[in-house]
């Protein structure tokens, strides 16, 4: 194997192991054993478990962010954009289950692209821009687009974590229900919502 091929092999092995056992449960010894190499080879390429873990997480972050950005960058009606974004996340969960499992765990190692939480904030910022335009067109307070973007992205991401394990109903059906809840709620927004009952002190 060339050095590059060996590096890719080690990343594939480590990705699978981190998804299966988490950062704490995985070891350099096991990565090396599964890859059929000695421990020094892993250290030579990545400097240790923290190094290889950081590269694995960075790659997954970039892959998911790329999918979400692509879904939101295309032109389309707001409901279609919401469908595309939900589909992009569930497509990633379906095709990269190991990567998603790694990302949604609390990372003990800071990755160069941040954490899953910071990734969701990046996605929410893109959604916020879209919502701000729509809010402005409907006479709503554009500043509230931040709150709504966090709520929408959180709803889709949390559902993605649940669906990762259950895989029922089918992906398209999950997307349809997510969009149904979000869209039918958004399409009947009150301009200035209030509480029906005041919380007791």
Tab-separated table of N, CA and C in Angstrom, residues 48-117:
chain	number	residue	atom	x	y	z
A	48	UNK	N	-1.645	9.340	17.162
A	48	UNK	CA	-2.359	8.703	18.263
A	48	UNK	C	-3.854	8.661	18.019
A	49	UNK	N	-4.580	8.179	19.006
A	49	UNK	CA	-6.028	8.004	18.888
A	49	UNK	C	-6.737	9.341	18.701
A	50	UNK	N	-6.315	10.369	19.446
A	50	UNK	CA	-6.954	11.689	19.326
A	50	UNK	C	-6.816	12.240	17.908
A	51	UNK	N	-5.653	12.033	17.310
A	51	UNK	CA	-5.413	12.542	15.955
A	51	UNK	C	-6.290	11.888	14.916
A	52	UNK	N	-6.389	10.570	14.966
A	52	UNK	CA	-7.205	9.874	13.967
A	52	UNK	C	-8.685	10.155	14.192
A	53	UNK	N	-9.083	10.279	15.458
A	53	UNK	CA	-10.479	10.594	15.774
A	53	UNK	C	-10.853	11.977	15.224
A	54	UNK	N	-9.970	12.948	15.412
A	54	UNK	CA	-10.239	14.312	14.934
A	54	UNK	C	-10.414	14.338	13.423
A	55	UNK	N	-9.601	13.571	12.698
A	55	UNK	CA	-9.716	13.533	11.231
A	55	UNK	C	-11.030	12.878	10.826
A	56	UNK	N	-11.391	11.791	11.500
A	56	UNK	CA	-12.655	11.108	11.195
A	56	UNK	C	-13.833	12.059	11.405
A	57	UNK	N	-13.861	12.751	12.543
A	57	UNK	CA	-14.966	13.668	12.842
A	57	UNK	C	-14.999	14.820	11.847
A	58	UNK	N	-13.842	15.397	11.536
A	58	UNK	CA	-13.790	16.499	10.570
A	58	UNK	C	-14.373	16.084	9.227
A	59	UNK	N	-14.017	14.899	8.775
A	59	UNK	CA	-14.531	14.422	7.484
A	59	UNK	C	-16.048	14.273	7.506
A	60	UNK	N	-16.564	13.735	8.596
A	60	UNK	CA	-18.017	13.554	8.694
A	60	UNK	C	-18.727	14.901	8.743
A	61	UNK	N	-18.176	15.838	9.490
A	61	UNK	CA	-18.766	17.184	9.570
A	61	UNK	C	-18.830	17.824	8.187
A	62	UNK	N	-17.727	17.738	7.460
A	62	UNK	CA	-17.682	18.348	6.128
A	62	UNK	C	-18.667	17.669	5.176
A	63	UNK	N	-18.782	16.347	5.282
A	63	UNK	CA	-19.699	15.623	4.397
A	63	UNK	C	-21.147	16.040	4.650
A	64	UNK	N	-21.541	16.104	5.916
A	64	UNK	CA	-22.917	16.479	6.236
A	64	UNK	C	-23.176	17.947	5.907
A	65	UNK	N	-22.247	18.816	6.256
A	65	UNK	CA	-22.435	20.242	5.956
A	65	UNK	C	-22.539	20.465	4.451
A	66	UNK	N	-21.739	19.735	3.676
A	66	UNK	CA	-21.800	19.850	2.210
A	66	UNK	C	-23.169	19.473	1.675
A	67	UNK	N	-23.736	18.397	2.201
A	67	UNK	CA	-25.069	17.966	1.755
A	67	UNK	C	-26.135	19.003	2.111
A	68	UNK	N	-26.065	19.498	3.340
A	68	UNK	CA	-27.084	20.449	3.787
A	68	UNK	C	-26.963	21.772	3.034
A	69	UNK	N	-25.731	22.238	2.844
A	69	UNK	CA	-25.520	23.492	2.126
A	69	UNK	C	-26.023	23.382	0.698
A	70	UNK	N	-25.737	22.261	0.061
A	70	UNK	CA	-26.183	22.042	-1.311
A	70	UNK	C	-27.714	22.048	-1.389
A	71	UNK	N	-28.360	21.413	-0.421
A	71	UNK	CA	-29.831	21.360	-0.414
A	71	UNK	C	-30.442	22.739	-0.238
A	72	UNK	N	-29.808	23.585	0.574
A	72	UNK	CA	-30.371	24.905	0.868
A	72	UNK	C	-29.944	25.978	-0.131
A	73	UNK	N	-28.888	25.706	-0.899
A	73	UNK	CA	-28.399	26.706	-1.863
A	73	UNK	C	-29.212	26.744	-3.146
A	74	UNK	N	-29.879	25.643	-3.459
A	74	UNK	CA	-30.653	25.595	-4.691
A	74	UNK	C	-31.905	26.465	-4.562
A	75	UNK	N	-32.376	26.923	-5.701
A	75	UNK	CA	-33.594	27.725	-5.710
A	75	UNK	C	-34.799	26.827	-5.471
A	76	UNK	N	-35.809	27.391	-4.865
A	76	UNK	CA	-37.031	26.624	-4.654
A	76	UNK	C	-37.936	27.333	-3.673
A	77	UNK	N	-39.193	26.929	-3.670
A	77	UNK	CA	-40.152	27.474	-2.710
A	77	UNK	C	-39.727	27.048	-1.307
A	78	UNK	N	-40.087	27.827	-0.284
A	78	UNK	CA	-39.657	27.500	1.080
A	78	UNK	C	-39.992	26.076	1.519
A	79	UNK	N	-41.186	25.593	1.173
A	79	UNK	CA	-41.544	24.228	1.579
A	79	UNK	C	-40.642	23.203	0.905
A	80	UNK	N	-40.307	23.431	-0.357
A	80	UNK	CA	-39.418	22.512	-1.088
A	80	UNK	C	-38.027	22.528	-0.460
A	81	UNK	N	-37.549	23.711	-0.070
A	81	UNK	CA	-36.247	23.797	0.595
A	81	UNK	C	-36.251	23.032	1.913
A	82	UNK	N	-37.352	23.119	2.646
A	82	UNK	CA	-37.475	22.384	3.900
A	82	UNK	C	-37.437	20.884	3.638
A	83	UNK	N	-38.133	20.432	2.608
A	83	UNK	CA	-38.101	19.015	2.235
A	83	UNK	C	-36.689	18.584	1.868
A	84	UNK	N	-36.006	19.406	1.060
A	84	UNK	CA	-34.640	19.058	0.635
A	84	UNK	C	-33.700	18.952	1.825
A	85	UNK	N	-33.826	19.892	2.760
A	85	UNK	CA	-32.941	19.890	3.922
A	85	UNK	C	-33.176	18.654	4.787
A	86	UNK	N	-34.451	18.322	5.041
A	86	UNK	CA	-34.769	17.133	5.842
A	86	UNK	C	-34.286	15.873	5.128
A	87	UNK	N	-34.475	15.839	3.820
A	87	UNK	CA	-34.030	14.690	3.032
A	87	UNK	C	-32.509	14.571	3.068
A	88	UNK	N	-31.817	15.695	2.963
A	88	UNK	CA	-30.346	15.667	2.962
A	88	UNK	C	-29.813	15.077	4.263
A	89	UNK	N	-30.413	15.475	5.381
A	89	UNK	CA	-29.961	14.932	6.663
A	89	UNK	C	-30.248	13.431	6.753
A	90	UNK	N	-31.451	13.015	6.393
A	90	UNK	CA	-31.782	11.588	6.498
A	90	UNK	C	-31.037	10.752	5.464
A	91	UNK	N	-30.720	11.327	4.299
A	91	UNK	CA	-29.865	10.633	3.328
A	91	UNK	C	-28.500	10.351	3.942
A	92	UNK	N	-27.977	11.360	4.642
A	92	UNK	CA	-26.680	11.194	5.281
A	92	UNK	C	-26.757	10.130	6.380
A	93	UNK	N	-27.804	10.179	7.205
A	93	UNK	CA	-27.978	9.179	8.269
A	93	UNK	C	-28.028	7.781	7.658
A	94	UNK	N	-28.743	7.651	6.538
A	94	UNK	CA	-28.903	6.347	5.900
A	94	UNK	C	-27.600	5.845	5.291
A	95	UNK	N	-26.882	6.719	4.596
A	95	UNK	CA	-25.678	6.280	3.880
A	95	UNK	C	-24.423	6.315	4.742
A	96	UNK	N	-24.442	7.075	5.837
A	96	UNK	CA	-23.249	7.214	6.687
A	96	UNK	C	-23.621	7.034	8.156
A	97	UNK	N	-24.286	5.920	8.443
A	97	UNK	CA	-24.748	5.685	9.817
A	97	UNK	C	-23.604	5.722	10.816
A	98	UNK	N	-22.463	5.112	10.458
A	98	UNK	CA	-21.318	5.126	11.373
A	98	UNK	C	-20.859	6.552	11.649
A	99	UNK	N	-20.765	7.348	10.595
A	99	UNK	CA	-20.323	8.732	10.760
A	99	UNK	C	-21.281	9.539	11.618
A	100	UNK	N	-22.578	9.335	11.417
A	100	UNK	CA	-23.567	10.068	12.200
A	100	UNK	C	-23.503	9.653	13.666
A	101	UNK	N	-23.329	8.349	13.920
A	101	UNK	CA	-23.201	7.879	15.307
A	101	UNK	C	-22.017	8.553	15.999
A	102	UNK	N	-20.916	8.661	15.286
A	102	UNK	CA	-19.717	9.286	15.856
A	102	UNK	C	-19.988	10.753	16.174
A	103	UNK	N	-20.644	11.454	15.261
A	103	UNK	CA	-20.857	12.891	15.445
A	103	UNK	C	-21.810	13.219	16.581
A	104	UNK	N	-22.848	12.418	16.759
A	104	UNK	CA	-23.843	12.785	17.758
A	104	UNK	C	-23.419	12.428	19.185
A	105	UNK	N	-22.348	11.676	19.307
A	105	UNK	CA	-21.795	11.435	20.643
A	105	UNK	C	-21.066	12.690	21.093
A	106	UNK	N	-20.959	12.861	22.405
A	106	UNK	CA	-20.163	13.977	22.921
A	106	UNK	C	-18.703	13.695	22.625
A	107	UNK	N	-18.101	14.555	21.842
A	107	UNK	CA	-16.715	14.348	21.448
A	107	UNK	C	-15.749	14.789	22.539
A	108	UNK	N	-14.819	13.902	22.939
A	108	UNK	CA	-13.823	14.296	23.923
A	108	UNK	C	-12.659	15.044	23.294
A	109	UNK	N	-12.626	15.091	21.971
A	109	UNK	CA	-11.515	15.716	21.256
A	109	UNK	C	-12.051	16.840	20.392
A	110	UNK	N	-11.564	18.084	20.568
A	110	UNK	CA	-12.039	19.165	19.705
A	110	UNK	C	-11.610	18.924	18.263
A	111	UNK	N	-12.573	18.892	17.358
A	111	UNK	CA	-12.249	18.750	15.940
A	111	UNK	C	-12.065	20.136	15.339
A	112	UNK	N	-11.316	20.208	14.240
A	112	UNK	CA	-11.019	21.526	13.668
A	112	UNK	C	-12.281	22.213	13.173
A	113	UNK	N	-13.293	21.439	12.822
A	113	UNK	CA	-14.549	22.039	12.362
A	113	UNK	C	-15.553	22.183	13.487
A	114	UNK	N	-15.182	21.838	14.706
A	114	UNK	CA	-16.070	22.032	15.842
A	114	UNK	C	-16.795	20.761	16.232
A	115	UNK	N	-17.992	20.926	16.743
A	115	UNK	CA	-18.785	19.808	17.250
A	115	UNK	C	-20.066	19.679	16.428
A	116	UNK	N	-20.824	18.632	16.699
A	116	UNK	CA	-22.100	18.454	16.016
A	116	UNK	C	-23.015	19.640	16.298
A	117	UNK	N	-22.952	20.130	17.528
A	117	UNK	CA	-23.755	21.300	17.900
A	117	UNK	C	-23.373	22.529	17.069
